[in-house]
Coordinates of C-alpha atoms and ligand atoms in Angstrom, one line a residue:
Chain A
M54 CA -0.2 -27.6 38.8
S55 CA 2.1 -27.5 35.7
F56 CA 1.6 -24.8 32.7
I57 CA 2.1 -24.6 29.1
N58 CA 5.7 -23.7 28.9
S59 CA 6.3 -21.3 25.7
L60 CA 9.3 -19.2 24.3
D61 CA 6.6 -16.3 24.5
P62 CA 6.6 -14.6 27.7
R63 CA 3.1 -13.2 27.0
I64 CA 2.0 -17.0 26.7
N65 CA 3.7 -18.0 30.0
R66 CA 1.7 -15.2 31.6
L67 CA -1.6 -16.6 30.7
S68 CA -0.9 -19.5 32.9
I69 CA -2.5 -22.2 30.5
P70 CA -2.7 -25.4 32.5
S71 CA -0.7 -27.9 30.3
E72 CA -3.4 -30.7 30.3
F73 CA -5.4 -27.9 28.7
G74 CA -7.1 -29.1 25.5
A75 CA -7.2 -32.8 26.5
S76 CA -10.9 -32.5 26.4
F77 CA -13.4 -30.1 25.2
P78 CA -16.5 -28.6 27.0
E79 CA -19.7 -28.9 25.1
Q80 CA -20.3 -25.6 23.3
G81 CA -22.9 -23.5 24.9
E82 CA -25.3 -20.9 23.4
K83 CA -24.1 -19.6 19.9
D84 CA -22.4 -16.4 20.6
Q85 CA -21.7 -15.3 17.2
F86 CA -22.8 -11.8 16.0
I87 CA -24.8 -10.9 13.0
T88 CA -23.1 -9.6 9.8
Y89 CA -23.1 -6.2 8.2
E90 CA -22.3 -5.8 4.6
V91 CA -19.8 -3.0 4.0
F92 CA -19.5 -0.5 1.4
V93 CA -16.6 1.8 0.6
Q94 CA -16.2 4.9 -1.3
P95 CA -12.9 4.9 -2.9
K96 CA -12.3 8.2 -3.6
E97 CA -14.4 11.6 -3.2
N98 CA -17.5 11.6 -5.7
K99 CA -17.0 8.2 -6.6
A100 CA -19.5 5.4 -6.5
F101 CA -20.0 3.1 -3.2
Q102 CA -19.1 -0.4 -3.8
H103 CA -19.5 -3.6 -1.9
E104 CA -16.2 -4.8 -0.3
G105 CA -17.1 -7.4 2.2
I106 CA -18.8 -8.1 5.6
V107 CA -18.1 -7.7 9.3
H108 CA -19.5 -9.4 12.2
A109 CA -20.6 -7.1 15.0
P110 CA -23.1 -6.5 17.8
T111 CA -24.4 -2.9 16.6
E112 CA -24.0 -1.0 13.5
E113 CA -21.4 1.7 15.2
M114 CA -19.2 -1.3 16.1
A115 CA -19.8 -2.8 12.6
F116 CA -18.4 0.5 11.3
L117 CA -15.4 0.5 13.7
F118 CA -14.3 -3.1 12.4
A119 CA -15.1 -1.9 8.8
K120 CA -12.9 0.9 9.2
E121 CA -10.1 -1.4 10.4
Q122 CA -10.8 -4.0 7.8
F123 CA -11.4 -2.0 4.5
S124 CA -9.4 1.2 5.0
R125 CA -6.1 0.4 6.8
R126 CA -4.3 1.4 3.6
G127 CA -4.1 5.1 2.5
M128 CA -5.9 6.9 -0.1
N129 CA -8.7 4.0 -0.9
C130 CA -11.3 5.4 1.3
S131 CA -13.3 8.5 1.6
G132 CA -16.6 6.8 3.0
I133 CA -18.1 3.8 4.6
W134 CA -21.7 2.5 4.7
V135 CA -22.6 -0.4 6.8
I136 CA -25.8 -2.2 6.2
K137 CA -27.2 -5.1 8.3
T138 CA -27.1 -8.3 5.9
T139 CA -31.2 -8.8 6.5
D140 CA -31.7 -5.5 5.7
I141 CA -30.9 -6.0 1.9
Q142 CA -33.5 -7.0 -0.6
V143 CA -32.0 -9.0 -3.3
S144 CA -33.2 -9.7 -6.7
P145 CA -32.5 -13.1 -8.3
I146 CA -29.4 -13.3 -10.3
T147 CA -29.6 -13.7 -14.1
E148 CA -28.2 -16.4 -16.4
N149 CA -26.5 -15.8 -19.7
G150 CA -25.8 -12.4 -19.6
E151 CA -29.6 -11.4 -19.3
D152 CA -30.5 -8.0 -18.1
I153 CA -32.5 -8.3 -14.6
Y154 CA -34.5 -5.3 -15.6
D155 CA -36.0 -7.3 -18.5
Y156 CA -37.6 -9.2 -15.7
I157 CA -39.1 -6.4 -14.0
N158 CA -42.6 -5.3 -14.9
K159 CA -45.3 -3.5 -13.3
E160 CA -46.9 -6.5 -11.8
I161 CA -44.0 -6.8 -9.4
M162 CA -45.7 -4.2 -7.5
E163 CA -49.1 -5.9 -7.0
G164 CA -49.8 -7.4 -3.6
A165 CA -46.7 -5.8 -2.1
A166 CA -47.6 -4.0 1.0
K167 CA -47.4 -0.4 0.6
G168 CA -45.8 1.8 3.4
E169 CA -44.5 5.2 3.7
N170 CA -43.0 6.9 0.7
E171 CA -39.2 6.4 1.5
K172 CA -35.9 6.9 0.1
Y173 CA -34.3 3.7 -1.1
Q174 CA -30.5 2.8 -2.3
V175 CA -29.9 0.6 -5.3
F176 CA -26.8 -1.4 -6.0
Q177 CA -26.2 -3.1 -9.3
L178 CA -23.9 -5.9 -10.2
M179 CA -22.5 -5.2 -13.6
K180 CA -20.0 -7.9 -13.9
R181 CA -20.2 -11.3 -12.7
G182 CA -17.3 -11.8 -10.4
K183 CA -16.9 -8.2 -9.5
Q184 CA -18.7 -6.1 -6.6
H185 CA -22.0 -4.6 -6.2
I186 CA -22.0 -0.9 -7.2
H187 CA -24.0 1.9 -6.0
A188 CA -26.2 3.1 -8.7
G189 CA -28.2 5.8 -7.0
E190 CA -31.2 6.5 -4.8
L191 CA -35.0 6.7 -5.6
D192 CA -38.4 7.0 -3.7
A193 CA -40.6 4.3 -3.3
H194 CA -43.5 2.9 -1.2
S195 CA -42.2 -0.5 -0.9
P196 CA -39.0 -2.3 -2.1
E197 CA -41.0 -3.9 -5.1
E198 CA -42.0 -0.5 -6.1
A199 CA -38.4 0.5 -5.8
L200 CA -37.5 -2.2 -8.2
W201 CA -39.7 -1.1 -10.8
N202 CA -38.6 2.6 -10.4
A203 CA -35.1 1.2 -10.5
K204 CA -35.8 -0.3 -14.0
N205 CA -37.1 3.2 -15.0
K206 CA -34.2 5.2 -13.7
F207 CA -31.1 2.7 -13.9
A208 CA -32.0 0.4 -16.8
G209 CA -29.2 0.9 -19.5
D210 CA -27.5 -0.2 -22.5
K211 CA -25.6 -2.6 -20.3
P212 CA -27.4 -5.3 -18.6
A213 CA -27.2 -5.8 -14.9
F214 CA -27.3 -9.2 -13.6
N215 CA -28.4 -8.5 -9.9
L216 CA -30.2 -5.8 -7.8
W217 CA -29.7 -5.0 -4.2
I218 CA -32.5 -2.6 -2.5
V219 CA -32.0 -0.9 0.8
K220 CA -34.0 1.7 2.8
D221 CA -31.8 4.5 3.2
S222 CA -32.9 5.2 6.7
V223 CA -31.2 1.8 7.9
I224 CA -27.9 2.7 6.6
L225 CA -25.1 3.9 8.9
K226 CA -23.2 6.5 6.7
I227 CA -20.0 7.8 7.4
E228 CA -19.3 10.1 4.7
G229 CA -18.6 13.6 3.4
E230 CA -16.8 16.7 5.1
E231 CA -18.1 15.9 8.4
F232 CA -16.2 12.7 8.9
S233 CA -13.4 13.5 6.5
D234 CA -10.8 13.6 9.4
I235 CA -11.3 10.0 10.1
W236 CA -9.4 9.4 6.9
E237 CA -7.0 12.2 7.0
T238 CA -4.0 10.3 8.8
L239 CA -4.0 7.3 6.5
P240 CA -1.6 8.4 3.9
D241 CA 0.8 8.9 7.0
K242 CA 1.2 5.5 7.6
K243 CA 4.1 5.1 5.2
Y244 CA 5.4 2.0 7.3
R245 CA 2.2 0.1 5.9
D246 CA 3.2 0.6 2.3
A247 CA 5.6 -1.9 0.3
M248 CA 7.2 1.3 -1.4
D249 CA 8.6 2.2 2.2
Y250 CA 11.0 -0.7 2.0
K251 CA 13.5 0.0 -0.5
A252 CA 16.6 -2.0 -0.2
T253 CA 18.1 -2.5 -3.9
E254 CA 20.9 -0.3 -2.9
K255 CA 22.0 -2.3 0.2
I256 CA 22.0 -5.5 -1.8
K257 CA 24.3 -3.8 -4.6
K258 CA 26.6 -2.4 -2.0
F259 CA 26.7 -5.6 -0.2
K260 CA 27.6 -7.7 -3.6
E261 CA 30.4 -5.2 -4.4
E262 CA 31.8 -5.7 -1.1
Q263 CA 31.6 -9.5 -1.4
K264 CA 33.6 -9.3 -4.7
A265 CA 36.2 -7.0 -3.5
Chain B
M959 CA -2.6 -19.3 0.8
Y960 CA -0.7 -20.5 3.7
G961 CA -2.4 -23.8 3.5
G962 CA 0.0 -24.4 0.5
G963 CA -2.8 -25.6 -2.1
Q964 CA -2.9 -28.5 0.5
V965 CA -6.3 -29.3 1.2
F966 CA -6.1 -31.8 4.3
E967 CA -8.8 -34.5 3.2
P968 CA -9.1 -38.1 2.5
S969 CA -10.8 -38.1 -1.0
S970 CA -12.6 -41.3 -0.4
T971 CA -16.3 -39.7 0.0
N972 CA -15.7 -37.4 -3.0
N973 CA -17.2 -39.9 -5.4
D974 CA -20.3 -40.6 -3.6
L975 CA -21.0 -36.8 -3.3
L976 CA -20.9 -36.6 -7.0
K977 CA -22.9 -39.4 -7.9
D978 CA -26.3 -38.0 -7.5
E979 CA -26.0 -34.6 -8.9
D980 CA -28.4 -33.5 -11.8
P981 CA -26.2 -33.9 -15.0
K982 CA -27.8 -30.8 -16.6
K983 CA -27.2 -28.5 -13.8
L984 CA -23.7 -29.8 -13.7
A985 CA -22.9 -29.7 -17.3
E986 CA -24.1 -25.8 -17.2
F987 CA -21.9 -25.0 -14.2
E988 CA -19.0 -26.7 -15.7
A989 CA -19.7 -24.5 -18.9
R990 CA -19.7 -21.4 -16.8
I991 CA -16.4 -22.4 -15.5
A992 CA -15.0 -23.0 -18.8
R993 CA -16.3 -19.9 -19.9
G994 CA -14.0 -18.1 -17.2
E995 CA -17.1 -16.9 -15.2
K996 CA -17.2 -16.9 -11.7
I997 CA -19.5 -18.6 -9.4
E998 CA -21.5 -16.7 -7.0
P999 CA -23.1 -17.9 -3.7
K1000 CA -26.8 -18.1 -5.3
D1001 CA -25.7 -20.1 -8.2
W1002 CA -26.3 -23.7 -8.2
M1003 CA -23.2 -25.7 -7.5
P1004 CA -22.3 -29.4 -6.9
K1005 CA -22.2 -30.5 -3.1
L1006 CA -18.8 -31.6 -3.8
Y1007 CA -17.4 -28.1 -4.9
R1008 CA -19.2 -26.5 -2.1
K1009 CA -17.6 -28.7 0.4
Q1010 CA -13.9 -28.4 -0.9
L1011 CA -14.4 -24.6 -1.2
I1012 CA -15.5 -24.3 2.4
R1013 CA -12.5 -26.7 3.6
M1014 CA -10.1 -24.8 1.6
I1015 CA -11.3 -21.4 2.2
E1016 CA -11.7 -22.4 6.2
Q1017 CA -8.0 -23.7 6.4
H1018 CA -6.7 -20.6 4.8
G1019 CA -8.5 -18.4 7.3
H1020 CA -7.0 -20.5 10.3
S1021 CA -3.8 -20.4 8.9
E1022 CA -3.8 -16.7 8.9
I1023 CA -5.0 -16.5 12.4
I1024 CA -2.5 -19.3 13.7
G1025 CA 0.4 -17.8 11.5
A1026 CA 0.0 -14.4 13.3
L1027 CA 1.2 -16.2 16.6
P1028 CA 4.7 -17.0 15.8
E1029 CA 5.3 -13.5 14.5
G1030 CA 2.9 -11.9 17.1
T1031 CA 5.3 -13.1 19.8
W1032 CA 7.9 -10.9 18.3
I1033 CA 6.3 -7.4 18.4
T1034 CA 7.3 -6.4 21.7
R1035 CA 10.9 -7.5 21.0
A1036 CA 11.4 -6.3 17.4
P1037 CA 14.5 -4.2 17.2
G1038 CA 13.2 -0.7 17.3
F1039 CA 10.2 1.4 17.0
K1040 CA 10.0 1.3 13.2
R1041 CA 10.1 -2.5 13.2
K1042 CA 7.6 -2.8 15.8
L1043 CA 5.2 -0.6 13.9
A1044 CA 5.7 -2.4 10.8
L1045 CA 5.1 -6.0 12.4
M1046 CA 2.1 -5.0 14.3
A1047 CA 0.7 -3.6 11.0
K1048 CA 1.5 -6.9 9.4
V1049 CA 0.0 -9.0 12.2
Q1050 CA -2.9 -7.0 12.1
D1051 CA -3.1 -7.4 8.2
E1052 CA -2.8 -11.4 8.7
V1053 CA -5.7 -11.2 11.3
G1054 CA -7.9 -9.3 9.0
H1055 CA -7.0 -11.6 6.1
A1056 CA -8.5 -14.4 8.3
Q1057 CA -11.8 -12.5 8.6
L1058 CA -11.9 -11.7 4.9
L1059 CA -11.7 -15.3 4.2
Y1060 CA -14.1 -16.5 7.1
G1061 CA -16.4 -14.2 5.3
A1062 CA -16.0 -15.9 2.0
A1063 CA -16.3 -19.2 3.3
E1064 CA -19.6 -18.2 5.2
T1065 CA -21.4 -17.3 2.1
L1066 CA -21.1 -21.0 1.1
G1067 CA -22.9 -21.7 4.3
K1068 CA -20.7 -22.4 7.2
S1069 CA -20.9 -19.9 10.1
R1070 CA -17.6 -18.3 11.2
E1071 CA -18.5 -19.6 14.8
Q1072 CA -18.6 -23.0 13.7
M1073 CA -15.3 -22.7 12.0
I1074 CA -13.6 -21.3 15.0
Q1075 CA -14.9 -24.1 16.8
D1076 CA -13.6 -26.5 14.5
L1077 CA -10.2 -24.9 14.8
I1078 CA -10.0 -25.2 18.5
T1079 CA -11.1 -28.6 18.8
G1080 CA -8.4 -29.6 16.3
K1081 CA -11.1 -30.7 13.9
S1082 CA -9.7 -28.5 11.1
K1083 CA -6.4 -27.9 10.1
Y1084 CA -4.2 -25.0 9.4
S1085 CA -0.9 -24.7 7.7
N1086 CA 1.7 -26.9 9.1
I1087 CA 4.4 -24.3 9.2
F1088 CA 3.2 -22.6 12.1
N1089 CA 3.8 -25.6 14.2
Y1090 CA 7.4 -24.6 14.5
P1091 CA 8.7 -22.1 16.9
T1092 CA 10.3 -18.5 16.4
F1093 CA 13.4 -18.7 18.7
T1094 CA 15.0 -15.7 17.7
W1095 CA 14.1 -12.4 15.9
A1096 CA 15.4 -13.9 12.6
D1097 CA 13.1 -16.5 12.7
S1098 CA 10.3 -13.9 12.6
C1099 CA 12.2 -12.2 9.7
F1100 CA 12.4 -15.4 7.7
I1101 CA 8.4 -16.0 8.2
S1102 CA 7.8 -12.4 7.2
W1103 CA 9.8 -12.8 3.8
L1104 CA 9.8 -16.5 2.8
V1105 CA 6.5 -18.0 4.3
D1106 CA 4.9 -15.1 3.0
A1107 CA 6.3 -15.3 -0.3
G1108 CA 5.4 -18.9 -0.3
A1109 CA 1.7 -18.0 0.6
I1110 CA 1.7 -15.4 -2.2
V1111 CA 2.7 -18.1 -4.8
N1112 CA -0.6 -20.0 -3.8
Q1113 CA -2.6 -16.8 -3.3
L1114 CA -1.9 -15.5 -6.7
A1115 CA -2.8 -18.8 -8.0
N1116 CA -5.9 -19.3 -6.2
A1117 CA -7.0 -15.7 -7.3
R1118 CA -7.7 -17.0 -10.7
G1119 CA -10.0 -19.7 -9.1
S1120 CA -13.8 -20.0 -9.8
Y1121 CA -15.5 -18.6 -6.4
G1122 CA -16.0 -15.3 -6.6
P1123 CA -16.3 -14.2 -3.1
Y1124 CA -12.9 -16.2 -2.5
C1125 CA -11.3 -14.3 -5.6
R1126 CA -12.4 -11.1 -4.4
A1127 CA -11.0 -11.6 -0.9
L1128 CA -8.0 -12.7 -2.4
D1129 CA -7.4 -9.8 -4.5
R1130 CA -7.5 -7.5 -1.4
I1131 CA -5.2 -9.9 0.4
C1132 CA -2.6 -9.9 -2.3
A1133 CA -2.5 -6.0 -2.4
E1134 CA -1.4 -6.3 1.3
E1135 CA 1.0 -9.2 0.9
S1136 CA 3.0 -7.0 -1.2
F1137 CA 4.2 -5.0 2.1
H1138 CA 4.5 -8.0 4.0
L1139 CA 7.0 -9.4 1.3
K1140 CA 9.0 -6.1 1.1
Y1141 CA 9.1 -5.6 4.6
G1142 CA 10.1 -9.2 5.5
H1143 CA 13.0 -8.9 2.5
H1144 CA 14.1 -5.6 4.2
C1145 CA 14.4 -7.1 7.7
V1146 CA 16.5 -10.2 6.2
I1147 CA 18.8 -8.0 4.1
H1148 CA 19.5 -5.9 7.1
L1149 CA 20.5 -9.1 9.3
A1150 CA 22.4 -10.7 6.3
T1151 CA 24.7 -8.0 5.5
G1152 CA 25.0 -6.9 9.0
T1153 CA 27.5 -7.7 11.9
P1154 CA 28.9 -11.5 11.8
K1155 CA 26.6 -12.2 14.8
Q1156 CA 23.6 -10.9 12.8
R1157 CA 24.6 -12.7 10.1
E1158 CA 24.9 -16.1 11.8
M1159 CA 21.5 -15.4 13.5
M1160 CA 19.8 -15.1 10.0
Q1161 CA 21.8 -18.2 8.7
E1162 CA 20.7 -20.4 11.9
A1163 CA 17.3 -19.2 10.8
V1164 CA 17.3 -20.3 7.2
N1165 CA 18.7 -23.7 8.7
R1166 CA 15.7 -24.3 10.8
W1167 CA 13.2 -23.4 8.6
W1168 CA 14.1 -24.5 5.2
A1169 CA 12.5 -28.1 5.8
P1170 CA 9.1 -26.8 6.9
M1171 CA 9.6 -24.3 4.0
M1172 CA 9.6 -27.3 1.6
H1173 CA 7.0 -29.2 3.1
F1174 CA 4.7 -25.7 3.0
F1175 CA 3.5 -26.4 -0.5
G1176 CA 2.3 -30.1 0.3
P1177 CA 3.4 -33.4 -0.8
S1178 CA 5.2 -34.0 -4.1
D1179 CA 2.4 -34.6 -6.9
K1180 CA 3.9 -38.2 -7.3
I1181 CA 2.5 -39.1 -4.2
S1182 CA -0.5 -36.8 -3.3
T1183 CA -3.7 -38.0 -4.4
H1184 CA -5.0 -36.6 -7.6
T1185 CA -7.8 -34.0 -7.9
E1186 CA -8.7 -33.6 -11.5
I1187 CA -12.3 -32.8 -10.7
L1188 CA -11.0 -30.0 -8.6
T1189 CA -8.7 -28.6 -11.2
K1190 CA -11.4 -28.5 -13.7
W1191 CA -13.6 -26.7 -11.6
K1192 CA -11.0 -24.2 -10.8
V1193 CA -10.9 -25.1 -7.2
K1194 CA -7.2 -26.0 -7.3
M1195 CA -5.3 -23.9 -9.8
A1196 CA -1.8 -25.3 -9.5
T1197 CA -0.2 -28.5 -8.4
N1198 CA 1.7 -28.6 -5.0
D1199 CA 5.0 -29.2 -7.0
E1200 CA 4.3 -26.4 -9.6
C1201 CA 3.9 -24.1 -6.3
R1202 CA 6.9 -25.3 -4.9
Q1203 CA 9.0 -24.9 -8.2
Q1204 CA 7.8 -21.4 -8.8
F1205 CA 8.9 -20.5 -5.2
L1206 CA 12.4 -21.9 -5.4
D1207 CA 12.7 -20.3 -8.9
M1208 CA 11.9 -16.8 -7.6
Y1209 CA 13.5 -17.1 -4.2
V1210 CA 16.7 -19.3 -4.2
P1211 CA 18.6 -16.8 -6.0
K1212 CA 17.4 -13.9 -3.8
I1213 CA 18.6 -16.0 -0.8
W1214 CA 21.8 -17.1 -2.1
E1215 CA 22.8 -13.2 -3.4
L1216 CA 22.6 -12.4 0.4
G1217 CA 25.4 -14.6 1.0
L1218 CA 23.1 -17.2 3.0
T1219 CA 23.6 -20.8 2.4
I1220 CA 20.5 -23.1 2.0
P1221 CA 21.0 -26.6 3.9
D1222 CA 20.4 -28.8 1.5
E1223 CA 23.4 -29.8 -1.2
N1224 CA 21.4 -31.3 -3.9
L1225 CA 19.4 -28.1 -4.5
K1226 CA 20.3 -26.8 -7.9
R1227 CA 18.8 -25.6 -10.7
N1228 CA 18.8 -28.2 -13.6
E1229 CA 19.8 -25.9 -16.8
Q1230 CA 18.3 -28.7 -19.4
T1231 CA 14.7 -28.9 -17.8
G1232 CA 14.9 -25.4 -16.2
E1233 CA 13.6 -27.4 -13.0
W1234 CA 14.8 -27.2 -9.3
E1235 CA 16.4 -30.4 -8.0
F1236 CA 16.4 -31.1 -4.5
T1237 CA 16.6 -33.4 -1.6
E1238 CA 13.2 -35.2 -1.2
P1239 CA 11.6 -33.5 1.9
D1240 CA 10.7 -35.9 4.9
W1241 CA 7.1 -36.6 4.2
E1242 CA 6.9 -38.7 7.4
E1243 CA 7.7 -35.8 9.5
F1244 CA 5.2 -33.6 7.8
K1245 CA 2.6 -36.0 8.4
R1246 CA 3.4 -36.6 11.7
V1247 CA 3.4 -32.9 12.7
I1248 CA -0.1 -32.3 10.8
N1249 CA -1.3 -35.2 13.0
G1250 CA -0.5 -33.1 16.1
D1251 CA 3.0 -34.1 16.9
G1252 CA 4.8 -31.0 16.0
P1253 CA 6.9 -28.9 18.5
C1254 CA 4.0 -26.1 18.9
N1255 CA 0.7 -27.8 17.9
K1256 CA -0.6 -28.1 21.4
E1257 CA 0.4 -24.5 22.2
R1258 CA -1.1 -22.8 19.1
L1259 CA -4.5 -24.5 19.8
A1260 CA -4.2 -23.8 23.5
V1261 CA -3.4 -20.1 23.0
R1262 CA -6.4 -19.7 20.4
R1263 CA -8.5 -21.5 22.5
T1264 CA -7.7 -19.5 25.8
A1265 CA -8.7 -16.4 23.8
E1266 CA -11.7 -17.7 22.8
E1267 CA -12.8 -18.9 26.2
R1268 CA -11.5 -15.7 28.1
G1269 CA -13.1 -13.4 25.4
A1270 CA -16.6 -15.1 25.9
W1271 CA -17.9 -12.7 28.6
V1272 CA -17.4 -9.7 26.3
R1273 CA -19.0 -11.2 23.4
R1274 CA -21.8 -12.1 25.6
A1275 CA -22.3 -8.6 26.9
L1276 CA -22.1 -7.2 23.4
A1277 CA -24.5 -9.7 22.1
S1278 CA -27.1 -8.7 24.3
K1279 CA -27.6 -5.9 22.3
T1280 CA -28.7 -7.9 19.4
K1281 CA -30.7 -10.2 21.2
G1282 CA -33.6 -11.6 19.0
E1283 CA -31.5 -11.0 15.8
E1284 CA -31.0 -13.9 13.5
Y1285 CA -27.7 -14.7 12.0
V1286 CA -28.1 -15.0 8.2
A1287 CA -25.2 -16.0 5.8
P1288 CA -23.6 -13.0 4.3
M1289 CA -24.2 -12.1 0.7
A1290 CA -21.0 -11.8 -1.4
Ligands
LIG687 FE1 -2.0 -13.2 4.9
LIG688 FE1 2.3 -14.4 6.8
LIG689 FE1 1.3 -11.9 4.8

């Protein structure tokens, strides 16, 4: 049998048959992981903000992926929250700069199934095109009640265009003193920083030598 | 983006897609873009907009993944510990970029798994330049500096586009690219100002990569299909020629100052027009390589597909933990 012959010794060690790729097996069962939304706290005492997603089988792995993806570079992370995408309740998004809180009234709670009194976290979209930012927490018996309470607590002069509401109990939080050593080594990784590759002097010297 | 502003797609179906859109909604959508507002996943959008963005972001993501291969091959052979560290970090960034981009495309309704499937079956394209081999360390340095420089020209343009999740991913990506660019430049300077042998090695890499680099931004505007609607919708933010000109303007002087020669006698800046003149790239070769007949097309897809297949058991084992949980599109 002949194998794909590569310049890369690692690829040669894979022993990939050279006829590989001529046909494709039917794709079996989907094996895609679910997604988690990742929120990053850029600095201590600053609000968490949405940064993106990761695919993961469990929330612990979601955190590990999130750490690799969103805190590779120094000084921009002091905490991460991960939340399963399906655990986030989303309000409609408003048009023409209207405040979403103007659409929230007491009736919103009617018919909502009441559960235990629980803590919820609220994220607001304050500028279209930007990230959702953590507004704060509140207690409620249902996501609908949380919306109503959010209006009383967070509605302000500036309109919010969209709200995300999450039960606090489902969030994996890696933050605070307890976890601070996770981020400690980030500033040491200077080789990941553009600043570590200064070369102007070398070019200048080279040009002078060329002239001489 | 690596895809070079080049969205590989015949445009014949576009008009059909546009025909039955609600004119009122379309007008509102266009007004929003004209005001400079971003479009978010839950907003109404024309089918053609969705389709083109998925294609473009997906191709960009694939280019990051495949682009990690010709550079990744040099990690174990990079000269010295510091270069190994840096190249490893860069390659990790590139793979991370793909994940950010896949995430942005997913908000438009195509799952990551489907995108990966379309990559490994050859249905989706990726940037043509990664179908060329990296013979020496200098080839890897050329990619790190100049292919990334080309990618940055495109990415900065696209970051001003209209789709919110794509712009946010690009902001993050561009911040990391500044490290890639400086690192790559540092590597090239080191070789170009080094021993005669190092200089020669660098010059040979420039000779090999110049043609693919000129192809990188896609066919000349004279021969590529016009995409006015995509420009109006801020999907395409600059033409292929505009990006190529910008690249030449920024980097040719930087290549020349290192005493390197660019293998095109006709390359010069026209002082009257301010435009760069050059020998017309061989667009037939470009097409041939895109359609599968390049030096590394087969290897690139085979490696990616092998990784996918040989890693399947790991995903299956892990996925057993999430049985019953349904995948939904991510939010923003
Ligand atoms: Fe990248
Ligand atoms: Fe790159
Ligand atoms: Fe890069």
